[in-house]
PDB file of C-alpha atoms in Angstrom:
ATOM      1  CA  UNK O 234      39.300 -25.408 -81.281  1.00  0.00           C
ATOM      2  CA  UNK O 235      41.600 -27.999 -82.310  1.00  0.00           C
ATOM      3  CA  UNK O 236      44.556 -26.037 -82.015  1.00  0.00           C
ATOM      4  CA  UNK O 237      44.067 -25.088 -78.260  1.00  0.00           C
ATOM      5  CA  UNK O 238      43.692 -28.872 -77.478  1.00  0.00           C
ATOM      6  CA  UNK O 239      46.710 -29.613 -79.359  1.00  0.00           C
ATOM      7  CA  UNK O 240      48.712 -27.019 -77.295  1.00  0.00           C
ATOM      8  CA  UNK O 241      47.213 -28.357 -73.599  1.00  0.00           C
ATOM      9  CA  UNK O 242      49.083 -31.789 -73.479  1.00  0.00           C
ATOM     10  CA  UNK O 243      52.168 -29.305 -74.416  1.00  0.00           C
ATOM     11  CA  UNK O 244      51.703 -27.408 -71.724  1.00  0.00           C
ATOM     12  CA  UNK O 245      51.272 -30.160 -69.036  1.00  0.00           C
ATOM     13  CA  UNK O 246      54.510 -31.760 -70.461  1.00  0.00           C
ATOM     14  CA  UNK O 247      56.269 -28.461 -69.812  1.00  0.00           C
ATOM     15  CA  UNK O 248      55.022 -27.854 -66.682  1.00  0.00           C
ATOM     16  CA  UNK O 249      55.601 -31.417 -65.299  1.00  0.00           C
ATOM     17  CA  UNK O 250      59.402 -30.943 -66.841  1.00  0.00           C
ATOM     18  CA  UNK O 251      59.674 -27.533 -64.946  1.00  0.00           C
ATOM     19  CA  UNK O 252      58.652 -29.115 -61.540  1.00  0.00           C
ATOM     20  CA  UNK O 253      60.819 -32.388 -62.200  1.00  0.00           C
ATOM     21  CA  UNK O 254      63.718 -30.058 -62.808  1.00  0.00           C
ATOM     22  CA  UNK O 255      62.992 -27.386 -59.923  1.00  0.00           C
ATOM     23  CA  UNK O 256      62.770 -30.519 -57.425  1.00  0.00           C
ATOM     24  CA  UNK O 257      65.692 -31.902 -58.901  1.00  0.00           C
ATOM     25  CA  UNK O 258      67.733 -28.589 -58.425  1.00  0.00           C
ATOM     26  CA  UNK O 259      66.351 -28.230 -54.690  1.00  0.00           C
ATOM     27  CA  UNK O 260      68.037 -31.794 -53.874  1.00  0.00           C
ATOM     28  CA  UNK O 261      71.171 -30.078 -55.510  1.00  0.00           C
ATOM     29  CA  UNK O 262      71.312 -26.998 -53.935  1.00  0.00           C
ATOM     30  CA  UNK O 263      70.065 -28.152 -50.482  1.00  0.00           C
ATOM     31  CA  UNK O 264      72.624 -30.737 -50.752  1.00  0.00           C
ATOM     32  CA  UNK O 265      75.210 -27.945 -50.581  1.00  0.00           C
ATOM     33  CA  UNK O 266      73.870 -26.822 -47.067  1.00  0.00           C
ATOM     34  CA  UNK O 267      71.747 -23.402 -47.011  1.00  0.00           C
ATOM     35  CA  UNK O 268      69.941 -22.110 -49.810  1.00  0.00           C
ATOM     36  CA  UNK O 269      67.494 -19.729 -51.532  1.00  0.00           C
ATOM     37  CA  UNK O 270      64.667 -20.268 -54.133  1.00  0.00           C
ATOM     38  CA  UNK O 271      66.512 -17.729 -56.665  1.00  0.00           C
ATOM     39  CA  UNK O 272      69.671 -20.519 -56.352  1.00  0.00           C
ATOM     40  CA  UNK O 273      67.151 -23.690 -56.630  1.00  0.00           C
ATOM     41  CA  UNK O 274      65.837 -21.605 -59.979  1.00  0.00           C
ATOM     42  CA  UNK O 275      69.160 -20.990 -61.382  1.00  0.00           C
ATOM     43  CA  UNK O 276      70.043 -24.295 -60.928  1.00  0.00           C
ATOM     44  CA  UNK O 277      66.663 -25.751 -62.618  1.00  0.00           C
ATOM     45  CA  UNK O 278      67.293 -23.314 -65.382  1.00  0.00           C
ATOM     46  CA  UNK O 279      64.047 -21.397 -65.160  1.00  0.00           C
ATOM     47  CA  UNK O 280      63.184 -17.913 -64.062  1.00  0.00           C
ATOM     48  CA  UNK O 281      61.871 -17.266 -60.355  1.00  0.00           C
ATOM     49  CA  UNK O 282      58.712 -16.443 -61.735  1.00  0.00           C
ATOM     50  CA  UNK O 283      58.264 -20.225 -63.355  1.00  0.00           C
ATOM     51  CA  UNK O 284      59.432 -21.555 -59.816  1.00  0.00           C
ATOM     52  CA  UNK O 285      56.796 -19.776 -58.018  1.00  0.00           C
ATOM     53  CA  UNK O 286      54.219 -20.622 -60.407  1.00  0.00           C
ATOM     54  CA  UNK O 287      54.569 -24.257 -59.104  1.00  0.00           C
ATOM     55  CA  UNK O 288      56.028 -23.936 -55.608  1.00  0.00           C
ATOM     56  CA  UNK O 289      54.917 -20.638 -53.836  1.00  0.00           C
ATOM     57  CA  UNK O 290      56.828 -20.797 -50.860  1.00  0.00           C
ATOM     58  CA  UNK O 291      59.727 -22.853 -49.455  1.00  0.00           C
ATOM     59  CA  UNK O 292      57.602 -24.953 -47.804  1.00  0.00           C
ATOM     60  CA  UNK O 293      56.397 -26.364 -51.161  1.00  0.00           C
ATOM     61  CA  UNK O 294      59.926 -27.027 -52.246  1.00  0.00           C
ATOM     62  CA  UNK O 295      60.853 -29.012 -49.092  1.00  0.00           C
ATOM     63  CA  UNK O 296      57.664 -31.101 -49.687  1.00  0.00           C
ATOM     64  CA  UNK O 297      58.627 -32.154 -53.280  1.00  0.00           C
ATOM     65  CA  UNK O 298      62.049 -32.760 -52.289  1.00  0.00           C
ATOM     66  CA  UNK O 299      60.844 -34.969 -49.474  1.00  0.00           C
ATOM     67  CA  UNK O 300      58.448 -37.009 -51.596  1.00  0.00           C
ATOM     68  CA  UNK O 301      61.199 -37.419 -54.024  1.00  0.00           C
ATOM     69  CA  UNK O 302      63.098 -39.086 -51.639  1.00  0.00           C
ATOM     70  CA  UNK O 303      60.155 -41.184 -50.672  1.00  0.00           C
ATOM     71  CA  UNK O 304      59.174 -42.372 -54.065  1.00  0.00           C
ATOM     72  CA  UNK O 305      62.933 -42.602 -55.555  1.00  0.00           C
ATOM     73  CA  UNK O 306      64.716 -44.295 -52.461  1.00  0.00           C
ATOM     74  CA  UNK O 307      62.616 -45.677 -49.767  1.00  0.00           C
ATOM     75  CA  UNK O 308      59.194 -46.898 -51.462  1.00  0.00           C
ATOM     76  CA  UNK O 309      61.391 -49.078 -53.307  1.00  0.00           C
ATOM     77  CA  UNK O 310      62.847 -50.411 -50.205  1.00  0.00           C
ATOM     78  CA  UNK O 311      59.866 -51.046 -48.245  1.00  0.00           C
ATOM     79  CA  UNK O 312      58.633 -52.933 -51.091  1.00  0.00           C
ATOM     80  CA  UNK O 313      61.912 -55.013 -51.208  1.00  0.00           C
ATOM     81  CA  UNK O 314      61.507 -55.894 -47.168  1.00  0.00           C
ATOM     82  CA  UNK O 315      57.824 -56.798 -47.237  1.00  0.00           C
ATOM     83  CA  UNK O 316      58.743 -60.377 -47.051  1.00  0.00           C
ATOM     84  CA  UNK O 317      62.001 -59.900 -45.178  1.00  0.00           C
ATOM     85  CA  UNK O 318      61.913 -62.398 -42.044  1.00  0.00           C
ATOM     86  CA  UNK O 319      63.588 -59.492 -39.836  1.00  0.00           C
ATOM     87  CA  UNK O 320      60.512 -56.961 -39.838  1.00  0.00           C
ATOM     88  CA  UNK O 321      61.848 -54.712 -37.158  1.00  0.00           C
ATOM     89  CA  UNK O 322      65.586 -54.913 -38.826  1.00  0.00           C
ATOM     90  CA  UNK O 323      63.991 -53.739 -41.860  1.00  0.00           C
ATOM     91  CA  UNK O 324      61.659 -50.655 -40.205  1.00  0.00           C
ATOM     92  CA  UNK O 325      65.520 -49.556 -38.720  1.00  0.00           C
ATOM     93  CA  UNK O 326      67.340 -50.039 -41.881  1.00  0.00           C
ATOM     94  CA  UNK O 327      64.422 -47.800 -43.572  1.00  0.00           C
ATOM     95  CA  UNK O 328      64.324 -45.082 -40.731  1.00  0.00           C
ATOM     96  CA  UNK O 329      68.492 -45.005 -41.089  1.00  0.00           C
ATOM     97  CA  UNK O 330      68.307 -44.665 -44.904  1.00  0.00           C
ATOM     98  CA  UNK O 331      65.711 -41.936 -44.437  1.00  0.00           C
ATOM     99  CA  UNK O 332      67.870 -39.981 -41.651  1.00  0.00           C
ATOM    100  CA  UNK O 333      71.071 -40.535 -44.199  1.00  0.00           C
ATOM    101  CA  UNK O 334      69.097 -39.061 -46.869  1.00  0.00           C
ATOM    102  CA  UNK O 335      67.636 -35.997 -45.150  1.00  0.00           C
ATOM    103  CA  UNK O 336      71.362 -35.543 -43.741  1.00  0.00           C
ATOM    104  CA  UNK O 337      72.759 -35.710 -47.380  1.00  0.00           C
ATOM    105  CA  UNK O 338      70.368 -32.705 -48.141  1.00  0.00           C
ATOM    106  CA  UNK O 339      72.388 -30.546 -45.732  1.00  0.00           C
ATOM    107  CA  UNK O 340      70.153 -27.352 -45.769  1.00  0.00           C
ATOM    108  CA  UNK O 341      66.827 -29.303 -45.851  1.00  0.00           C
ATOM    109  CA  UNK O 342      66.031 -29.314 -42.173  1.00  0.00           C
ATOM    110  CA  UNK O 343      66.448 -25.498 -42.057  1.00  0.00           C
ATOM    111  CA  UNK O 344      65.337 -24.329 -45.496  1.00  0.00           C
ATOM    112  CA  UNK O 345      61.544 -24.098 -44.100  1.00  0.00           C
ATOM    113  CA  UNK O 346      60.572 -22.358 -40.948  1.00  0.00           C
ATOM    114  CA  UNK O 347      58.059 -25.456 -40.318  1.00  0.00           C
ATOM    115  CA  UNK O 348      60.050 -28.519 -41.641  1.00  0.00           C
ATOM    116  CA  UNK O 349      58.547 -30.458 -38.971  1.00  0.00           C
ATOM    117  CA  UNK O 350      54.594 -29.668 -40.089  1.00  0.00           C
ATOM    118  CA  UNK O 351      55.545 -30.478 -43.999  1.00  0.00           C
ATOM    119  CA  UNK O 352      57.677 -33.645 -43.060  1.00  0.00           C
ATOM    120  CA  UNK O 353      54.800 -35.307 -40.801  1.00  0.00           C
ATOM    121  CA  UNK O 354      52.227 -34.504 -43.458  1.00  0.00           C
ATOM    122  CA  UNK O 355      54.397 -36.199 -46.318  1.00  0.00           C
ATOM    123  CA  UNK O 356      55.504 -39.153 -43.964  1.00  0.00           C
ATOM    124  CA  UNK O 357      51.873 -39.838 -43.290  1.00  0.00           C
ATOM    125  CA  UNK O 358      51.622 -41.257 -46.752  1.00  0.00           C
ATOM    126  CA  UNK O 359      54.929 -43.207 -45.942  1.00  0.00           C
ATOM    127  CA  UNK O 360      53.527 -44.623 -42.845  1.00  0.00           C
ATOM    128  CA  UNK O 361      50.639 -46.019 -44.929  1.00  0.00           C
ATOM    129  CA  UNK O 362      53.490 -47.985 -46.702  1.00  0.00           C
ATOM    130  CA  UNK O 363      55.239 -49.111 -43.498  1.00  0.00           C
ATOM    131  CA  UNK O 364      52.068 -50.332 -41.909  1.00  0.00           C
ATOM    132  CA  UNK O 365      52.139 -54.087 -42.833  1.00  0.00           C
ATOM    133  CA  UNK O 366      55.690 -54.192 -41.742  1.00  0.00           C
ATOM    134  CA  UNK O 367      54.531 -52.640 -38.431  1.00  0.00           C
ATOM    135  CA  UNK O 368      51.856 -55.257 -38.097  1.00  0.00           C
ATOM    136  CA  UNK O 369      53.997 -58.093 -38.748  1.00  0.00           C
ATOM    137  CA  UNK O 370      57.147 -56.781 -36.283  1.00  0.00           C
ATOM    138  CA  UNK O 371      53.986 -55.988 -33.704  1.00  0.00           C
ATOM    139  CA  UNK O 372      52.811 -59.951 -34.539  1.00  0.00           C
ATOM    140  CA  UNK O 373      56.281 -61.315 -33.509  1.00  0.00           C
ATOM    141  CA  UNK O 374      56.728 -59.533 -30.492  1.00  0.00           C
ATOM    142  CA  UNK O 375      59.307 -57.413 -31.668  1.00  0.00           C
ATOM    143  CA  UNK O 376      57.795 -54.062 -31.226  1.00  0.00           C
ATOM    144  CA  UNK O 377      55.287 -52.970 -28.722  1.00  0.00           C
ATOM    145  CA  UNK O 378      51.804 -53.784 -29.591  1.00  0.00           C
ATOM    146  CA  UNK O 379      50.181 -50.074 -28.693  1.00  0.00           C
ATOM    147  CA  UNK O 380      52.252 -48.294 -31.593  1.00  0.00           C
ATOM    148  CA  UNK O 381      50.074 -47.161 -34.151  1.00  0.00           C
ATOM    149  CA  UNK O 382      50.662 -46.137 -38.091  1.00  0.00           C
ATOM    150  CA  UNK O 383      49.543 -42.830 -36.868  1.00  0.00           C
ATOM    151  CA  UNK O 384      52.779 -42.721 -34.370  1.00  0.00           C
ATOM    152  CA  UNK O 385      55.535 -43.663 -36.958  1.00  0.00           C
ATOM    153  CA  UNK O 386      55.684 -40.017 -38.906  1.00  0.00           C
ATOM    154  CA  UNK O 387      56.119 -38.461 -35.473  1.00  0.00           C
ATOM    155  CA  UNK O 388      58.637 -40.768 -34.426  1.00  0.00           C
ATOM    156  CA  UNK O 389      60.387 -40.395 -37.698  1.00  0.00           C
ATOM    157  CA  UNK O 390      60.279 -36.635 -37.556  1.00  0.00           C
ATOM    158  CA  UNK O 391      61.354 -36.629 -33.596  1.00  0.00           C
ATOM    159  CA  UNK O 392      64.516 -38.856 -35.322  1.00  0.00           C
ATOM    160  CA  UNK O 393      65.253 -36.249 -37.784  1.00  0.00           C
ATOM    161  CA  UNK O 394      65.051 -33.329 -35.596  1.00  0.00           C
ATOM    162  CA  UNK O 395      67.629 -34.715 -33.432  1.00  0.00           C
ATOM    163  CA  UNK O 396      69.826 -37.031 -35.920  1.00  0.00           C
ATOM    164  CA  UNK O 397      69.807 -35.221 -38.918  1.00  0.00           C
ATOM    165  CA  UNK O 398      71.267 -31.876 -37.952  1.00  0.00           C
ATOM    166  CA  UNK O 399      74.393 -30.641 -39.275  1.00  0.00           C
ATOM    167  CA  UNK O 400      77.626 -32.339 -37.861  1.00  0.00           C
ATOM    168  CA  UNK O 401      75.606 -35.125 -36.388  1.00  0.00           C
ATOM    169  CA  UNK O 402      78.141 -37.853 -37.488  1.00  0.00           C
ATOM    170  CA  UNK O 403      77.150 -41.464 -39.209  1.00  0.00           C
ATOM    171  CA  UNK O 404      78.120 -43.148 -35.891  1.00  0.00           C
ATOM    172  CA  UNK O 405      76.017 -41.067 -33.739  1.00  0.00           C
ATOM    173  CA  UNK O 406      72.640 -41.933 -36.093  1.00  0.00           C
ATOM    174  CA  UNK O 407      73.675 -45.314 -35.921  1.00  0.00           C
ATOM    175  CA  UNK O 408      73.888 -45.403 -32.133  1.00  0.00           C
ATOM    176  CA  UNK O 409      70.970 -43.509 -31.449  1.00  0.00           C
ATOM    177  CA  UNK O 410      68.732 -45.084 -33.984  1.00  0.00           C
ATOM    178  CA  UNK O 411      69.585 -48.297 -32.554  1.00  0.00           C
ATOM    179  CA  UNK O 412      68.555 -46.829 -29.023  1.00  0.00           C
ATOM    180  CA  UNK O 413      65.006 -45.269 -30.138  1.00  0.00           C
ATOM    181  CA  UNK O 414      64.095 -48.717 -31.701  1.00  0.00           C
ATOM    182  CA  UNK O 415      65.322 -50.342 -28.725  1.00  0.00           C
ATOM    183  CA  UNK O 416      62.767 -48.030 -27.076  1.00  0.00           C
ATOM    184  CA  UNK O 417      59.991 -49.375 -29.254  1.00  0.00           C
ATOM    185  CA  UNK O 418      59.689 -52.752 -27.249  1.00  0.00           C
ATOM    186  CA  UNK O 419      61.426 -52.486 -23.446  1.00  0.00           C
ATOM    187  CA  UNK O 420      60.352 -55.311 -21.344  1.00  0.00           C
ATOM    188  CA  UNK O 421      58.530 -52.941 -18.963  1.00  0.00           C
ATOM    189  CA  UNK O 422      56.667 -50.403 -20.867  1.00  0.00           C
ATOM    190  CA  UNK O 423      54.440 -48.315 -19.412  1.00  0.00           C
ATOM    191  CA  UNK O 424      51.111 -48.276 -21.808  1.00  0.00           C
ATOM    192  CA  UNK O 425      51.072 -45.389 -24.276  1.00  0.00           C
ATOM    193  CA  UNK O 426      48.325 -42.514 -23.160  1.00  0.00           C
ATOM    194  CA  UNK O 427      45.494 -42.599 -25.903  1.00  0.00           C
ATOM    195  CA  UNK O 428      46.434 -40.601 -29.045  1.00  0.00           C
ATOM    196  CA  UNK O 429      43.913 -37.510 -28.944  1.00  0.00           C
ATOM    197  CA  UNK O 430      42.771 -35.837 -32.417  1.00  0.00           C
ATOM    198  CA  UNK O 431      44.032 -32.253 -32.203  1.00  0.00           C
ATOM    199  CA  UNK O 432      46.670 -32.600 -30.043  1.00  0.00           C
ATOM    200  CA  UNK O 433      50.073 -31.333 -31.876  1.00  0.00           C
ATOM    201  CA  UNK O 434      52.557 -31.259 -28.860  1.00  0.00           C
ATOM    202  CA  UNK O 435      54.902 -33.462 -30.477  1.00  0.00           C
ATOM    203  CA  UNK O 436      54.982 -30.987 -33.628  1.00  0.00           C
ATOM    204  CA  UNK O 437      55.004 -27.927 -32.108  1.00  0.00           C
ATOM    205  CA  UNK O 438      58.304 -29.270 -29.831  1.00  0.00           C
ATOM    206  CA  UNK O 439      59.950 -30.799 -33.120  1.00  0.00           C
ATOM    207  CA  UNK O 440      59.306 -27.456 -34.928  1.00  0.00           C
ATOM    208  CA  UNK O 441      60.700 -25.578 -32.109  1.00  0.00           C
ATOM    209  CA  UNK O 442      64.020 -27.603 -32.089  1.00  0.00           C
ATOM    210  CA  UNK O 443      64.200 -27.179 -35.963  1.00  0.00           C
ATOM    211  CA  UNK O 444      63.936 -23.639 -35.600  1.00  0.00           C
ATOM    212  CA  UNK O 445      66.532 -23.463 -32.845  1.00  0.00           C
TER     213      UNK O 445
END
C-alpha cells in the first residue's frame, strides 16, 4: 500500500509536466500557423496517446493555450492596472495586448472549429478580473453604464474575430480597437437591449466568421 501511495504524487507530477509541455508546444506550433495535434505532440516530446489522454480534441488545446495567455501575460497586467487613474485606457491596452498575443499564435483562431465558444468560456474568468476596472471606468463616466461584466467576453471575442485573423496589420488593429472603445461611450447611445439567458446570437455569428 505504501509503495502505491508513493507512486501517486509522482504520477501527478508527470501528468502536470506533460500538460505544461503540451501547452507550451501548442503555443509554439500555432505560432507558426496551421498545425496538427501530431505536430504539437512531437514538439512537446510526448506520444500522441499521451496528448490525447490530457487533451482529447483540438478545443482542449485551444482552451489550454488561451488560459496560459491569460495567466502568463494578461492577469498580471490587470493586477498592475488596478490602481490606474485612466481606467478606460488601461482596459483598451489590455484588449490590445490580448489581440496581439492571439495574433502571435497565428493558427489559434482557425485551429478549433468552434474557437468562439472556447474563447467566450475562457474569457468569462478573465472578465471577472476586469470587472473592478469596468466599474471604475463607468463611475468616471468613461464607459457607458449599461455595459456588464457578462458583455466583456463577447465584446473581446467579437474584436478577436475581426482583428486577430492572419494578414491584419498592427496599425489596423490599433485603429479599430480605438474605434471599438470609443463606441462604448458615445454621447447619444441607444440603451442596450436586456441580455437574455440562452441567446447565443453573437457566439453563433462569431463562430461563423472564424469558420469562414
